[in-house]
């Protein structure tokens, strides 16, 4: 498993096209809705990219049934269901807003879904912590 981002794709394709391409090329996607917050610059507006990308992922899964599993993360319990009530019935993994919590919940999601193994997730987390402490 290698983390991916739209910024890594070269070329002049617009960002939305790159995001859709990435969704199609990955087996798993993690959508952290905790970053949906108001941008303080005038006019104050919410950042909706994460929810929009989750919607693209869900729609793609219905239109092109391929093996893609998506997960929803949030820092506060039940908050994701307020603006996105259509997610009712979806497991939302609560990470409490910490890097350790994010890795814990990604591990929980993967173990629950495919039994990928906590050891692999712990190894990724350990490497993250090692790099973070050096910075």
Phi, psi and omega in degrees: 000126180236125177299141181232156177210149182300332182294340183282343184279127181283170173102176184266008180299143180292156186304318181300318178297321179294321179296315179297320177298316179296317179303317181289337183267353184252148177280326183231151169220145181240126184243104183268103182278359181291343181268007174281100184217168180285132172280122185289344180293145180294139346283143179299118181226150179284149174273110187252005184303318185296315178293323178296315179295324175297316178299319176300318181295314180296314181297317179299320179297329178279324183278323180234085185294099175235170181282092176221127181245130180244150181229148178248130176242153179205157180267340183236130181300135176071355182292325182297332183281345179290306179278341182233066184297340177293349176281357180308133183095353178264136175291125175249125183268120186265117185255359176063015174078018179241151176303319179298319179294322178298311180296322178301313184286327173297317176299316178299318181296314183291320179296317181293321186278316190224003183054046179294328174114131178291332181300315180297317179295319178297321178298316178298316180298317180299317179295319177302312181297320180297315180292322181295322181289334180283334186287000000 
